[in-house]
Amino acid sequence: LEMRAAELTASNRELDHFAYVASHDLKSPLRGIRQLASWIEEDARDSLPPESREHLRKMQHRVTKMEELLDDLLQYSRVGRRDSITQTVDSAEMIRNIVELLNNPHAAAIKIVDPLPTFETLVTPFRQVMQNLIGNAIKHNDRGSEGVVKIGCVADGPFWKFSVTDNGPGIDACNHERIFQMFQRVGNVSVDGSGMGLAVVRKQVQAVGGSIKVVSDPGAGACFEVQWPVSATVTTQPETDH
């Protein structure tokens, strides 16, 4: 057991080193590339042809995407190993705060359709999971102003079963497992994303002893169901629209 503990400590130390490299050493040259592109654009703005200006814009955009990918890798590597505060969470209030901060360019309707619980939990992982799922439901919805995202919750034995349901394009059954894997993207690949979001979500959920699955068919929207461990009673919340 002592040997295994020592091996685990060494492995965690290596993962910490990787996280440091990803967040510092790899992002530093990317910032340099972004700055150089900005200087070129400023110095040669009047002499560059439109094609060259577009190439610079694309380069800056791809640097941004690479930085986002490194951030997602860093977050994934730290799941379950960072300290998080356990406290009473009013999940309805937290979700309303999340919705206010998310980008919702087509004003999709966000509805809390069931009473949501107030319970003791690890705050940061729960917030990250709900923010990612709701943000995905908005981002990938193809119904414009007719888009709808519903958030609900029911008691399910030793878990709260949270659901995030949308009326978007849906997901083919053959991709239900693939979407939770690292760097995997399905559907409209033109939508911004690193392919890491749902991998991080599943790892966060599993780290607290829960589970996640998707119920979906093409053209019929998607419902992500999260089983999150219970430790308190339900506090009734009215249905609200945002």
CSV table of N, CA and C in Angstrom, one decimal, residues 1-14:
chain,number,residue,atom,x,y,z
A,1,LEU,N,0.8,-1.2,0.0
A,1,LEU,CA,0.0,0.0,0.0
A,1,LEU,C,0.9,1.3,0.0
A,2,GLU,N,1.9,1.2,0.8
A,2,GLU,CA,2.8,2.4,0.8
A,2,GLU,C,3.5,2.6,-0.6
A,3,MET,N,3.8,1.5,-1.3
A,3,MET,CA,4.4,1.7,-2.6
A,3,MET,C,3.4,2.3,-3.6
A,4,ARG,N,2.1,1.8,-3.5
A,4,ARG,CA,1.1,2.3,-4.4
A,4,ARG,C,0.8,3.8,-4.1
A,5,ALA,N,0.8,4.1,-2.8
A,5,ALA,CA,0.6,5.5,-2.4
A,5,ALA,C,1.7,6.4,-3.0
A,6,ALA,N,3.0,5.9,-2.9
A,6,ALA,CA,4.1,6.7,-3.4
A,6,ALA,C,4.0,6.8,-4.9
A,7,GLU,N,3.6,5.8,-5.6
A,7,GLU,CA,3.4,5.8,-7.1
A,7,GLU,C,2.3,6.8,-7.5
A,8,LEU,N,1.2,6.8,-6.7
A,8,LEU,CA,0.1,7.8,-6.9
A,8,LEU,C,0.6,9.2,-6.7
A,9,THR,N,1.4,9.4,-5.7
A,9,THR,CA,1.9,10.8,-5.4
A,9,THR,C,2.8,11.2,-6.5
A,10,ALA,N,3.6,10.3,-7.0
A,10,ALA,CA,4.5,10.7,-8.1
A,10,ALA,C,3.7,11.0,-9.4
A,11,SER,N,2.7,10.2,-9.6
A,11,SER,CA,1.8,10.4,-10.8
A,11,SER,C,1.1,11.8,-10.7
A,12,ASN,N,0.6,12.1,-9.5
A,12,ASN,CA,-0.1,13.4,-9.3
A,12,ASN,C,0.9,14.6,-9.5
A,13,ARG,N,2.2,14.3,-9.1
A,13,ARG,CA,3.2,15.4,-9.2
A,13,ARG,C,3.5,15.6,-10.7
A,14,GLU,N,3.5,14.5,-11.5
A,14,GLU,CA,3.7,14.7,-12.9
A,14,GLU,C,2.6,15.4,-13.6
